[in-house]
PDB file of C-alpha atoms in Angstrom:
ATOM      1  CA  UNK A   1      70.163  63.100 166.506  1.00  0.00           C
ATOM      2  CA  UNK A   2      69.681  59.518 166.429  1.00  0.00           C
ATOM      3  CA  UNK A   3      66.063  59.358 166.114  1.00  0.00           C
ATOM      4  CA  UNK A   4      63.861  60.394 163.207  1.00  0.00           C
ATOM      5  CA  UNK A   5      63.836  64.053 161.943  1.00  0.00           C
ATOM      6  CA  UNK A   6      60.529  63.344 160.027  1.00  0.00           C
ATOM      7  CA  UNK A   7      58.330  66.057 161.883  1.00  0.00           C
ATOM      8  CA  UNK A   8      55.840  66.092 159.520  1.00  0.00           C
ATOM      9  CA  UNK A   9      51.526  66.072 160.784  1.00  0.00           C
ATOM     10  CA  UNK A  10      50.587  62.325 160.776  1.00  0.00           C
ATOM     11  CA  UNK A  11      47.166  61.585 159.871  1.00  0.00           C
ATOM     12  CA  UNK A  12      44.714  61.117 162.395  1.00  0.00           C
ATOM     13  CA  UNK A  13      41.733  62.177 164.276  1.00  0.00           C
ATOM     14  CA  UNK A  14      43.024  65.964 165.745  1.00  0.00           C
ATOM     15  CA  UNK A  15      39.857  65.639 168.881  1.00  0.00           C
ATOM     16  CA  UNK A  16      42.614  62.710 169.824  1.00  0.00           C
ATOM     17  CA  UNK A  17      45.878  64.069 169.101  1.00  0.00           C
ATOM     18  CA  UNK A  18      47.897  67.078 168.351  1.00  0.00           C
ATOM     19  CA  UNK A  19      51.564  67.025 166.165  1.00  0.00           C
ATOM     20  CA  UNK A  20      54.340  67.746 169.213  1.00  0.00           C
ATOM     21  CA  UNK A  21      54.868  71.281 168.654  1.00  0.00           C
ATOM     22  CA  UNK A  22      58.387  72.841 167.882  1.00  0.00           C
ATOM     23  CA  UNK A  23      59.326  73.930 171.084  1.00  0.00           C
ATOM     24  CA  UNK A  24      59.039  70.662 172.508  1.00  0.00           C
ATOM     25  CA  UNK A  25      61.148  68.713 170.470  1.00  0.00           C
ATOM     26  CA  UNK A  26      63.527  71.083 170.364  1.00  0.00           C
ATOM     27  CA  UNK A  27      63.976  71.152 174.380  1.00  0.00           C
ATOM     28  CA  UNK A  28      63.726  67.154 174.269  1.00  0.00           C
ATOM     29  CA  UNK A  29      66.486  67.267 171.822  1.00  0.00           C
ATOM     30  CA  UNK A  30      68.731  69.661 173.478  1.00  0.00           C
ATOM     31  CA  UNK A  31      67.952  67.987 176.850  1.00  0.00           C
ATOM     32  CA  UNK A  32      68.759  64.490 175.322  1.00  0.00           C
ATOM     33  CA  UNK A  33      72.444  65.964 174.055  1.00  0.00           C
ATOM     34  CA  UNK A  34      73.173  67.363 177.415  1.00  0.00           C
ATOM     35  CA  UNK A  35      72.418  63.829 178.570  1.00  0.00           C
ATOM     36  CA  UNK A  36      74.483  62.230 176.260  1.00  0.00           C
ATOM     37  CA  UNK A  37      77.531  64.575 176.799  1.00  0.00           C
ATOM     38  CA  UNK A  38      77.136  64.409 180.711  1.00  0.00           C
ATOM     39  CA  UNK A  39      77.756  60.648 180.515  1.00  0.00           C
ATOM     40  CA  UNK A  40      73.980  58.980 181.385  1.00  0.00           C
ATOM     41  CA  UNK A  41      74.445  55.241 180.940  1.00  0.00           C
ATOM     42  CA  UNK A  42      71.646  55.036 178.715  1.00  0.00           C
ATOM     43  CA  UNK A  43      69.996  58.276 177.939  1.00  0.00           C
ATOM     44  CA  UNK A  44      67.251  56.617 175.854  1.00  0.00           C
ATOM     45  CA  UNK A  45      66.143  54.441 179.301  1.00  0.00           C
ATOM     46  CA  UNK A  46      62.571  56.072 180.346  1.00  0.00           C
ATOM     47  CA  UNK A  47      60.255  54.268 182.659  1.00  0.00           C
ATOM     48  CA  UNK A  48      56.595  53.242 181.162  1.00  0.00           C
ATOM     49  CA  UNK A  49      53.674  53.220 183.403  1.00  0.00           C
ATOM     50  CA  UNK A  50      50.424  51.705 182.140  1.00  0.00           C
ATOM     51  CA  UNK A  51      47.235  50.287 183.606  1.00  0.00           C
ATOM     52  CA  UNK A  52      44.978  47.239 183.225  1.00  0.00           C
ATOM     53  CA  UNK A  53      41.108  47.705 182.843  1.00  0.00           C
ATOM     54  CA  UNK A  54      40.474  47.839 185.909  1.00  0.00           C
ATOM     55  CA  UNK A  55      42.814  50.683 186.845  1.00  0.00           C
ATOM     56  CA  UNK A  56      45.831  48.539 188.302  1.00  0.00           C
ATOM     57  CA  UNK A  57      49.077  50.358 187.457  1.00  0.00           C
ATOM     58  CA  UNK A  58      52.327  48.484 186.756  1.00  0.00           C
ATOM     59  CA  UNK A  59      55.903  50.018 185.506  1.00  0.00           C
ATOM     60  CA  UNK A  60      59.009  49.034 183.869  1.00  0.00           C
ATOM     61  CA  UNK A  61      61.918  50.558 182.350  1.00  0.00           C
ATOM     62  CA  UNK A  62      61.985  50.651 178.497  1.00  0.00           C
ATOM     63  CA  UNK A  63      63.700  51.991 175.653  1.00  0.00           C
ATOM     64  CA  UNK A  64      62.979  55.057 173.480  1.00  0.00           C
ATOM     65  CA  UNK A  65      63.391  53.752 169.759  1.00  0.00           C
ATOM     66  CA  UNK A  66      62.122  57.195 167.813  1.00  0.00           C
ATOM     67  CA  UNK A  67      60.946  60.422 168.449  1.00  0.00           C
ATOM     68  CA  UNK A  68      58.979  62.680 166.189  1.00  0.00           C
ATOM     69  CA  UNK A  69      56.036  64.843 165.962  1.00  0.00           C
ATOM     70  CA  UNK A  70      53.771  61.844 166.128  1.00  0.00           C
ATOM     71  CA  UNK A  71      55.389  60.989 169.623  1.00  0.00           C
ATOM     72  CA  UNK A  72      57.483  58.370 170.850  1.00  0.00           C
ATOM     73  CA  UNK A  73      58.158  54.633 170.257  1.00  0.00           C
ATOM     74  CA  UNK A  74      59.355  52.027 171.858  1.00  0.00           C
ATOM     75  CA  UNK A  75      58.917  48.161 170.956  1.00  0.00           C
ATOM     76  CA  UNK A  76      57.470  45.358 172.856  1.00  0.00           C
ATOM     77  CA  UNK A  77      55.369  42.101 172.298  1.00  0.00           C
ATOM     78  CA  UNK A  78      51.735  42.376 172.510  1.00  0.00           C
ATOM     79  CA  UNK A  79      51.425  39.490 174.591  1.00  0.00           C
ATOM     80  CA  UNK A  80      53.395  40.183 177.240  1.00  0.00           C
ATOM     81  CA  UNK A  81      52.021  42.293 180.321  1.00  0.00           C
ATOM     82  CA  UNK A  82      52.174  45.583 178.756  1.00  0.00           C
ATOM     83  CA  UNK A  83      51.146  44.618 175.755  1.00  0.00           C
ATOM     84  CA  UNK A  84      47.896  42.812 177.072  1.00  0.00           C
ATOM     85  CA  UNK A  85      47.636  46.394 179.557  1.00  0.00           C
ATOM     86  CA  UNK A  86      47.920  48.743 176.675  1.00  0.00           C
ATOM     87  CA  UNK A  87      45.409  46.585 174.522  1.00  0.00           C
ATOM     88  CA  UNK A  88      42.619  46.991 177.226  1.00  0.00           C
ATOM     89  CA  UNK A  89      43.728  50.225 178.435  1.00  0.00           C
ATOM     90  CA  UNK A  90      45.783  52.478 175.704  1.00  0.00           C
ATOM     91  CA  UNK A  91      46.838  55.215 178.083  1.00  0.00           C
ATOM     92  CA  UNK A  92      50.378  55.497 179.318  1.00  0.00           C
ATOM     93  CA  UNK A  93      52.968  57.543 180.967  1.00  0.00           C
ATOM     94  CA  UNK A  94      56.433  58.255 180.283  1.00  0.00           C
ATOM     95  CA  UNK A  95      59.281  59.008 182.444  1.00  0.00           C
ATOM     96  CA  UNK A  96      62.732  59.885 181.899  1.00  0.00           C
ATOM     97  CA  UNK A  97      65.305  60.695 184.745  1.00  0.00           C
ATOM     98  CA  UNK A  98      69.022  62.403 184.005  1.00  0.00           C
ATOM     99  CA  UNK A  99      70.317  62.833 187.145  1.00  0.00           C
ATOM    100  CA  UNK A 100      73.706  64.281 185.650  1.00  0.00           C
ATOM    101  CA  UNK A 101      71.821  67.030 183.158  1.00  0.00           C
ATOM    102  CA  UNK A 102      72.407  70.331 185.293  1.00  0.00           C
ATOM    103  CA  UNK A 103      71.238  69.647 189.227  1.00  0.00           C
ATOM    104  CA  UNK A 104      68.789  66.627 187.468  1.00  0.00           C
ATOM    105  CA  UNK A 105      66.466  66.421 184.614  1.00  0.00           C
ATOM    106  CA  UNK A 106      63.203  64.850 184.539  1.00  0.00           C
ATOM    107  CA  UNK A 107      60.698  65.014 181.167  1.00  0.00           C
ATOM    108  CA  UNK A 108      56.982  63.455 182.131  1.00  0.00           C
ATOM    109  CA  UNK A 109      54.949  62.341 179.322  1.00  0.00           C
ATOM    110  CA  UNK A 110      51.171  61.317 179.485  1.00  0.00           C
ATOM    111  CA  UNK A 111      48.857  60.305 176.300  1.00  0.00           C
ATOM    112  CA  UNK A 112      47.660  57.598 174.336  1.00  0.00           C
ATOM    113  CA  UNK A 113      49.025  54.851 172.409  1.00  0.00           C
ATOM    114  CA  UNK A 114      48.561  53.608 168.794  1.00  0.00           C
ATOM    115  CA  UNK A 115      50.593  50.539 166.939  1.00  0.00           C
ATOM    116  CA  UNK A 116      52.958  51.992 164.680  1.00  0.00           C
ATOM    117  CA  UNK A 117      52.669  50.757 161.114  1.00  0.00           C
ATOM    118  CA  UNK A 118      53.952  47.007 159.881  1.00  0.00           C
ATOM    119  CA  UNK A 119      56.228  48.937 157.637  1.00  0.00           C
ATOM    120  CA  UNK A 120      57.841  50.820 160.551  1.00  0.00           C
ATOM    121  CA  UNK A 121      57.923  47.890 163.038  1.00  0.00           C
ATOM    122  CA  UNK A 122      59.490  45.474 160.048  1.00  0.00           C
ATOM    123  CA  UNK A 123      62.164  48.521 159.653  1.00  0.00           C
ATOM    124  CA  UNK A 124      63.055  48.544 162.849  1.00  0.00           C
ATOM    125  CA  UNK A 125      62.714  44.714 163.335  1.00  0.00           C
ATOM    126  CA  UNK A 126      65.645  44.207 160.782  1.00  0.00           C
ATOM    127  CA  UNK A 127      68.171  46.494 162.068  1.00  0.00           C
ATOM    128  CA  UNK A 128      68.272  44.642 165.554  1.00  0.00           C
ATOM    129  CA  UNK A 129      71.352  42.260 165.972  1.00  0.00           C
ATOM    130  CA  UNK A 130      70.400  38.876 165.098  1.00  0.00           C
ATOM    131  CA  UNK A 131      70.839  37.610 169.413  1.00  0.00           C
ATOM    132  CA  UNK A 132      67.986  40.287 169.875  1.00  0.00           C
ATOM    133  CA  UNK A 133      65.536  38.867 166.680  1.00  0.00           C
ATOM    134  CA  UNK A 134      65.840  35.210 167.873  1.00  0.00           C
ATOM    135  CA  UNK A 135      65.163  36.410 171.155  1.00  0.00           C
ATOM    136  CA  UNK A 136      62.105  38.151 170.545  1.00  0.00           C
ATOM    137  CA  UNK A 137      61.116  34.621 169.025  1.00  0.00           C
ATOM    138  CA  UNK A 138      61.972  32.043 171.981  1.00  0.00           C
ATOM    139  CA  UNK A 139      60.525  34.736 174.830  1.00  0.00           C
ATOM    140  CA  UNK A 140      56.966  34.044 175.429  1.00  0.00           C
ATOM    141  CA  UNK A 141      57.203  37.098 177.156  1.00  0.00           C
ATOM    142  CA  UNK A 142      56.036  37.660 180.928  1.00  0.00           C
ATOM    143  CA  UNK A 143      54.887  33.465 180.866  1.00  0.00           C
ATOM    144  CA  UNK A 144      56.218  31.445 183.752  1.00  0.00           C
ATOM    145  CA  UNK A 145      59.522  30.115 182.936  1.00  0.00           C
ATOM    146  CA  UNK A 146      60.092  26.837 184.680  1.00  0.00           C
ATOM    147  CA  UNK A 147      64.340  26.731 183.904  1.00  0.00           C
ATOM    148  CA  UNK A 148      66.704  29.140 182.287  1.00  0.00           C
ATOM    149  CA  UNK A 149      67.820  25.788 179.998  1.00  0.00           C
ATOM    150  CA  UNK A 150      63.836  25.788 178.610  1.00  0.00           C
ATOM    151  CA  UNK A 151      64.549  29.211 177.517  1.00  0.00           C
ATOM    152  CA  UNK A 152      67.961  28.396 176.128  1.00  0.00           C
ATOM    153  CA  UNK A 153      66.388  25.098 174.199  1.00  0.00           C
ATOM    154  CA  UNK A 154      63.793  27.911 172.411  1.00  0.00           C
ATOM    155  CA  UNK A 155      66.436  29.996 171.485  1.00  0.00           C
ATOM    156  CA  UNK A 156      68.445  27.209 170.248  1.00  0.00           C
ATOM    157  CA  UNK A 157      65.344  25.635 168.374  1.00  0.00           C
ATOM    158  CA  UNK A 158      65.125  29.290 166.667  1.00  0.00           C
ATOM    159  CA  UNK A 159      68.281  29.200 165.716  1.00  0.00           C
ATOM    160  CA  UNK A 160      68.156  26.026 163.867  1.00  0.00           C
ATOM    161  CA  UNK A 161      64.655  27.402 162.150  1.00  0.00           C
ATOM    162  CA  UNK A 162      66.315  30.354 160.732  1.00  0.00           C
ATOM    163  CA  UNK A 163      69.699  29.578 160.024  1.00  0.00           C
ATOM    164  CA  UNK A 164      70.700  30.675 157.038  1.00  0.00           C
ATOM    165  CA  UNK A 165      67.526  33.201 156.251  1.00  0.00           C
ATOM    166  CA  UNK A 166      67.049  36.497 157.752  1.00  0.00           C
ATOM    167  CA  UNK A 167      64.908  36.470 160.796  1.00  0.00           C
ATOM    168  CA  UNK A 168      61.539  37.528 160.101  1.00  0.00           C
ATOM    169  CA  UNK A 169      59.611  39.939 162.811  1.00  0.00           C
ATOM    170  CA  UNK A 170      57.172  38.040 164.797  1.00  0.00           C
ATOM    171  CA  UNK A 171      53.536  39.051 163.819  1.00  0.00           C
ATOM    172  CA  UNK A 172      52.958  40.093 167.819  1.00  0.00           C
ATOM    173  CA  UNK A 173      55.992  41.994 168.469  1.00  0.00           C
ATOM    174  CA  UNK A 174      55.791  45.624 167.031  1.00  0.00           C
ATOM    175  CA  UNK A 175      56.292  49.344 168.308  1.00  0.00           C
ATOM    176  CA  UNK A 176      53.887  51.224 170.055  1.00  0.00           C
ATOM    177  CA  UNK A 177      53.740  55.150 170.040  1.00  0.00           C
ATOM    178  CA  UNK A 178      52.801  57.718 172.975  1.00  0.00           C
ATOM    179  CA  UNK A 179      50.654  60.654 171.321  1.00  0.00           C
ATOM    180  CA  UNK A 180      51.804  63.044 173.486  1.00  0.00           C
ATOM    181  CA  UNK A 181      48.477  64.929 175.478  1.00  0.00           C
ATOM    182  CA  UNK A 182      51.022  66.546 178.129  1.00  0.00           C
ATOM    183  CA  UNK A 183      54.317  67.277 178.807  1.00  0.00           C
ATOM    184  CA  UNK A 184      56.720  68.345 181.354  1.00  0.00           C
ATOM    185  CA  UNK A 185      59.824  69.347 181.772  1.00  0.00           C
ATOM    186  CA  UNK A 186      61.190  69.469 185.373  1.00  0.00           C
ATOM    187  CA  UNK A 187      64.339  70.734 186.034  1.00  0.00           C
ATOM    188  CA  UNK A 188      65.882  70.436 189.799  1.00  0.00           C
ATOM    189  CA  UNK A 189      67.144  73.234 192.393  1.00  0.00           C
ATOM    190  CA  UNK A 190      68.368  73.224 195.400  1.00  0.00           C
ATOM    191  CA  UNK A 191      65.865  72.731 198.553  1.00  0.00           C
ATOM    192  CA  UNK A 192      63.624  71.354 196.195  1.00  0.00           C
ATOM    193  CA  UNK A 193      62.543  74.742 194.650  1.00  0.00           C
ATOM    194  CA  UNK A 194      62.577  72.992 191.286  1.00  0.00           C
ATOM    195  CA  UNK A 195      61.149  74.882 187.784  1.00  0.00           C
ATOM    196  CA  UNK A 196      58.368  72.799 185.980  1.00  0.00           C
ATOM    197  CA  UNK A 197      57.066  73.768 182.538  1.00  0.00           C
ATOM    198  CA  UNK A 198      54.059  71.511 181.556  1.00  0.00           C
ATOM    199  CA  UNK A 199      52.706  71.721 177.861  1.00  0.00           C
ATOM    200  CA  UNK A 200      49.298  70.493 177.625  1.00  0.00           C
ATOM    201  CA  UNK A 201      46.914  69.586 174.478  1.00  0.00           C
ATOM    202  CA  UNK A 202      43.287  70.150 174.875  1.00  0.00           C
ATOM    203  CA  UNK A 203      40.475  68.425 173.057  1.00  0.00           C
ATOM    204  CA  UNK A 204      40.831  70.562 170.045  1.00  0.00           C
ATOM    205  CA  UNK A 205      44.003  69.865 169.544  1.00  0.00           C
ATOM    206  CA  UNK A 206      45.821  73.234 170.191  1.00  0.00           C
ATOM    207  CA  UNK A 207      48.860  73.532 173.042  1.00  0.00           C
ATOM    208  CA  UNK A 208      49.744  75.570 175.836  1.00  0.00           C
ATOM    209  CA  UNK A 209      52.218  75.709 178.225  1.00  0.00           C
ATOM    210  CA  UNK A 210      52.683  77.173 182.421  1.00  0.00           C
ATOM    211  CA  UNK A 211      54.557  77.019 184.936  1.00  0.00           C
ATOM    212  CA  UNK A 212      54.150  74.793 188.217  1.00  0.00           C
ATOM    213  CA  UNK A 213      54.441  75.019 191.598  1.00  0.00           C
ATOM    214  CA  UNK A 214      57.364  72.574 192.471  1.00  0.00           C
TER     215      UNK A 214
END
């Protein structure tokens, strides 16, 4: 698959977080292929929902980066509106749709959210194509933006700065990963009689999964 097969415990408090077991990955994997064969445009395209302090919920589509045990990434700048939500508020849900996979897919994920190491986020940072690095330098990302030619100029400016030289990451922009606390699978039917498996993590850590009601 084309995200990490390192499924090995991360360290970290288990009252917090739980490893994803087995059984999950392997139906998120197996999902994800039937995806891929049945033509989704992007099959890595999930929506993320977070919240501000104060409870206000916002959501925007995103892209899935890695998946492991430890959960999954995706990459953003911390200044930008879900970065500044997820600072105040690290909660968030996940929510991917294949509408082609059998009579339509859905996989719900809910949990919190830790910065993935500078190690990982530099890894990741350097594999981008170089449009997408400079990019991530001239967005101030969800600022006003009086003209499209002000954000052309940045990206320009960058340009100049780093010709030449690799482009370094920029010390806000990093990945952020969902530690998985529940997850469901939910798998369509006709006249909406749909099948729903949720896997859940209590506070000690240990899994379970049941059926829903559709």
């Amino acid at each position: 698959m084309w995200w990490s097969d390192a499924r090995a415990p991360h360290a970290r408090d288990n009252a917090r977080m739980s490893t994803l077991p087995d059984e999950i990955l392997a139906t998120f994997d197996a999902l994800f292929a039937e995806a891929q064969a049945a033509g989704e445009p992007d099959s890595t395209a999930m929506t993320l929902a977070t919240a501000s302090a104060d409870g206000r919920p916002s959501a925007r589509t995103v892209l899935l980066k890695s998946l492991d045990a430890r959960g999954f990434v995706f990459y953003t700048h911390m200044d930008g509106r879900k970065g500044r939500e997820l600072q105040a508020n690290p909660q968030a849900a996940l929510l991917f749709h294949w509408p082609r996979v059998r009579d339509g897919v859905q996989v719900r994920v809910e949990g919190a959210v830790e910065i993935v190491p500078d190690a990982e986020a530099d890894a990741y940072f350097a594999s981008r194509p170089r449009g997408s690095q400079i990019g991530a330098w001239a967005s101030i990302q969800s600022e006003p933006l009086d003209a499209r030619e002000t954000f052309e100029a940045r990206i320009a400016n960058y340009e100049r700065e780093f010709e030449g030289r690799d482009v370094p990451r920029p010390p806000r922009w990093t990945g952020l990963r969902v530690l998985p606390r529940a997850v469901e699978f939910w798998y369509g039917a006709q006249f909406r009689l749909h099948e729903r498996w949720l896997h859940a993590c209590d506070a000690n850590g240990t899994w379970s999964k049941r059926m829903l009601y559709p």
